[in-house]
Amino acid sequence: MQKRFFNLFAGIITLGVIFCFAFLMYDGGQSVRAGSGENTSGYGWSENIGWISFNNLSGGSVINYGVNLSLDTGIFSGYAWSDNIGWISFNESDL
């Protein structure tokens, strides 16, 4: 009886943890805002790289750069900037 209660309790706790994890991981499908020449803007964070700027509108740079997302193919292109590692290419030809 005690083992059965423990298994039931452990199962409920496990399902609760899985539900909480799934709820916290869902970000609501945040949309990307358009910039003046590129269609993505804002920043991304990487634990290893730090902050990444996806458009000169968000980075305050005088150099025109940005990342484009083709709505037809879903392919990224262009350049992003990180103060820690420099330019990040999203161009397929640079791979």
Short mmCIF file of the C-alpha atoms (twelve columns), coordinates in Angstrom:
data_MODEL
# 
_entry.id   MODEL 
# 
loop_
_atom_site.group_PDB 
_atom_site.id 
_atom_site.type_symbol 
_atom_site.label_atom_id 
_atom_site.label_alt_id 
_atom_site.label_comp_id 
_atom_site.label_asym_id 
_atom_site.label_seq_id 
_atom_site.Cartn_x 
_atom_site.Cartn_y 
_atom_site.Cartn_z 
_atom_site.pdbx_PDB_model_num 
ATOM 1  C CA . MET A 1  0.000  0.000  0.000   1 
ATOM 2  C CA . GLN A 2  2.776  2.397  0.903   1 
ATOM 3  C CA . LYS A 3  4.697  1.627  -2.308  1 
ATOM 4  C CA . ARG A 4  1.564  2.190  -4.389  1 
ATOM 5  C CA . PHE A 5  0.987  5.572  -2.707  1 
ATOM 6  C CA . PHE A 6  4.639  6.525  -3.322  1 
ATOM 7  C CA . ASN A 7  4.396  5.585  -7.019  1 
ATOM 8  C CA . LEU A 8  1.189  7.602  -7.397  1 
ATOM 9  C CA . PHE A 9  2.732  10.585 -5.609  1 
ATOM 10 C CA . ALA A 10 5.923  10.371 -7.718  1 
ATOM 11 C CA . GLY A 11 3.850  10.193 -10.909 1 
ATOM 12 C CA . ILE A 12 1.822  13.266 -9.975  1 
ATOM 13 C CA . ILE A 13 4.968  15.215 -9.092  1 
ATOM 14 C CA . THR A 14 6.622  14.165 -12.371 1 
ATOM 15 C CA . LEU A 15 3.615  15.270 -14.422 1 
ATOM 16 C CA . GLY A 16 3.522  18.559 -12.521 1 
ATOM 17 C CA . VAL A 17 7.191  19.234 -13.249 1 
ATOM 18 C CA . ILE A 18 6.730  18.392 -16.938 1 
ATOM 19 C CA . PHE A 19 3.675  20.665 -17.148 1 
ATOM 20 C CA . CYS A 20 5.511  23.546 -15.443 1 
ATOM 21 C CA . PHE A 21 8.551  23.115 -17.696 1 
ATOM 22 C CA . ALA A 22 6.392  23.098 -20.846 1 
ATOM 23 C CA . PHE A 23 4.462  26.160 -19.653 1 
ATOM 24 C CA . LEU A 24 7.644  28.112 -18.898 1 
ATOM 25 C CA . MET A 25 9.287  27.184 -22.216 1 
ATOM 26 C CA . TYR A 26 6.334  28.421 -24.296 1 
ATOM 27 C CA . ASP A 27 7.027  32.034 -25.264 1 
ATOM 28 C CA . GLY A 28 3.738  32.813 -26.975 1 
ATOM 29 C CA . GLY A 29 5.235  33.060 -30.476 1 
ATOM 30 C CA . GLN A 30 6.756  36.499 -30.169 1 
ATOM 31 C CA . SER A 31 6.782  38.327 -33.476 1 
ATOM 32 C CA . VAL A 32 9.763  40.039 -35.086 1 
ATOM 33 C CA . ARG A 33 9.523  43.779 -35.706 1 
ATOM 34 C CA . ALA A 34 10.571 45.238 -39.048 1 
ATOM 35 C CA . GLY A 35 13.510 47.614 -39.428 1 
ATOM 36 C CA . SER A 36 14.100 50.146 -42.196 1 
ATOM 37 C CA . GLY A 37 16.178 47.961 -44.549 1 
ATOM 38 C CA . GLU A 38 15.975 44.547 -42.938 1 
ATOM 39 C CA . ASN A 39 12.972 42.755 -41.542 1 
ATOM 40 C CA . THR A 40 14.432 41.763 -38.163 1 
ATOM 41 C CA . SER A 41 15.561 43.957 -35.313 1 
ATOM 42 C CA . GLY A 42 16.357 43.714 -31.653 1 
ATOM 43 C CA . TYR A 43 18.827 41.700 -29.647 1 
ATOM 44 C CA . GLY A 44 19.521 38.059 -28.950 1 
ATOM 45 C CA . TRP A 45 21.415 36.652 -25.966 1 
ATOM 46 C CA . SER A 46 23.889 33.788 -25.973 1 
ATOM 47 C CA . GLU A 47 25.582 32.580 -22.817 1 
ATOM 48 C CA . ASN A 48 28.857 32.120 -24.736 1 
ATOM 49 C CA . ILE A 49 28.713 35.141 -27.063 1 
ATOM 50 C CA . GLY A 50 26.706 37.698 -25.095 1 
ATOM 51 C CA . TRP A 51 24.334 40.182 -26.724 1 
ATOM 52 C CA . ILE A 52 23.812 40.036 -30.496 1 
ATOM 53 C CA . SER A 53 22.341 42.988 -32.415 1 
ATOM 54 C CA . PHE A 54 20.260 41.970 -35.447 1 
ATOM 55 C CA . ASN A 55 19.909 45.418 -37.010 1 
ATOM 56 C CA . ASN A 56 21.760 48.727 -36.890 1 
ATOM 57 C CA . LEU A 57 18.542 50.296 -35.589 1 
ATOM 58 C CA . SER A 58 18.935 48.294 -32.394 1 
ATOM 59 C CA . GLY A 59 22.700 48.630 -32.076 1 
ATOM 60 C CA . GLY A 60 23.091 52.358 -32.703 1 
ATOM 61 C CA . SER A 61 25.762 51.758 -35.355 1 
ATOM 62 C CA . VAL A 62 26.501 54.065 -38.273 1 
ATOM 63 C CA . ILE A 63 27.252 50.989 -40.415 1 
ATOM 64 C CA . ASN A 64 24.191 49.690 -42.250 1 
ATOM 65 C CA . TYR A 65 23.722 46.033 -41.328 1 
ATOM 66 C CA . GLY A 66 20.897 43.699 -40.502 1 
ATOM 67 C CA . VAL A 67 19.438 40.225 -40.775 1 
ATOM 68 C CA . ASN A 68 16.672 39.412 -43.242 1 
ATOM 69 C CA . LEU A 69 14.230 36.538 -43.002 1 
ATOM 70 C CA . SER A 70 12.664 35.441 -46.279 1 
ATOM 71 C CA . LEU A 71 8.988  34.913 -45.558 1 
ATOM 72 C CA . ASP A 72 8.723  32.616 -48.594 1 
ATOM 73 C CA . THR A 73 11.609 30.245 -47.827 1 
ATOM 74 C CA . GLY A 74 12.315 30.849 -44.122 1 
ATOM 75 C CA . ILE A 75 16.015 31.405 -44.905 1 
ATOM 76 C CA . PHE A 76 18.031 34.010 -43.000 1 
ATOM 77 C CA . SER A 77 20.562 36.298 -44.705 1 
ATOM 78 C CA . GLY A 78 22.635 39.343 -43.796 1 
ATOM 79 C CA . TYR A 79 24.843 40.178 -40.833 1 
ATOM 80 C CA . ALA A 80 24.426 40.629 -37.093 1 
ATOM 81 C CA . TRP A 81 26.906 42.235 -34.677 1 
ATOM 82 C CA . SER A 82 28.284 41.132 -31.322 1 
ATOM 83 C CA . ASP A 83 30.686 43.269 -29.277 1 
ATOM 84 C CA . ASN A 84 32.377 40.065 -28.106 1 
ATOM 85 C CA . ILE A 85 32.956 38.215 -31.404 1 
ATOM 86 C CA . GLY A 86 32.287 40.781 -34.142 1 
ATOM 87 C CA . TRP A 87 30.263 40.129 -37.282 1 
ATOM 88 C CA . ILE A 88 27.991 37.092 -37.498 1 
ATOM 89 C CA . SER A 89 27.049 36.069 -41.034 1 
ATOM 90 C CA . PHE A 90 23.655 34.582 -41.816 1 
ATOM 91 C CA . ASN A 91 24.529 34.269 -45.519 1 
ATOM 92 C CA . GLU A 92 24.342 30.766 -46.936 1 
ATOM 93 C CA . SER A 93 27.416 31.450 -49.109 1 
ATOM 94 C CA . ASP A 94 29.544 32.068 -45.980 1 
ATOM 95 C CA . LEU A 95 28.866 28.619 -44.485 1 
# 
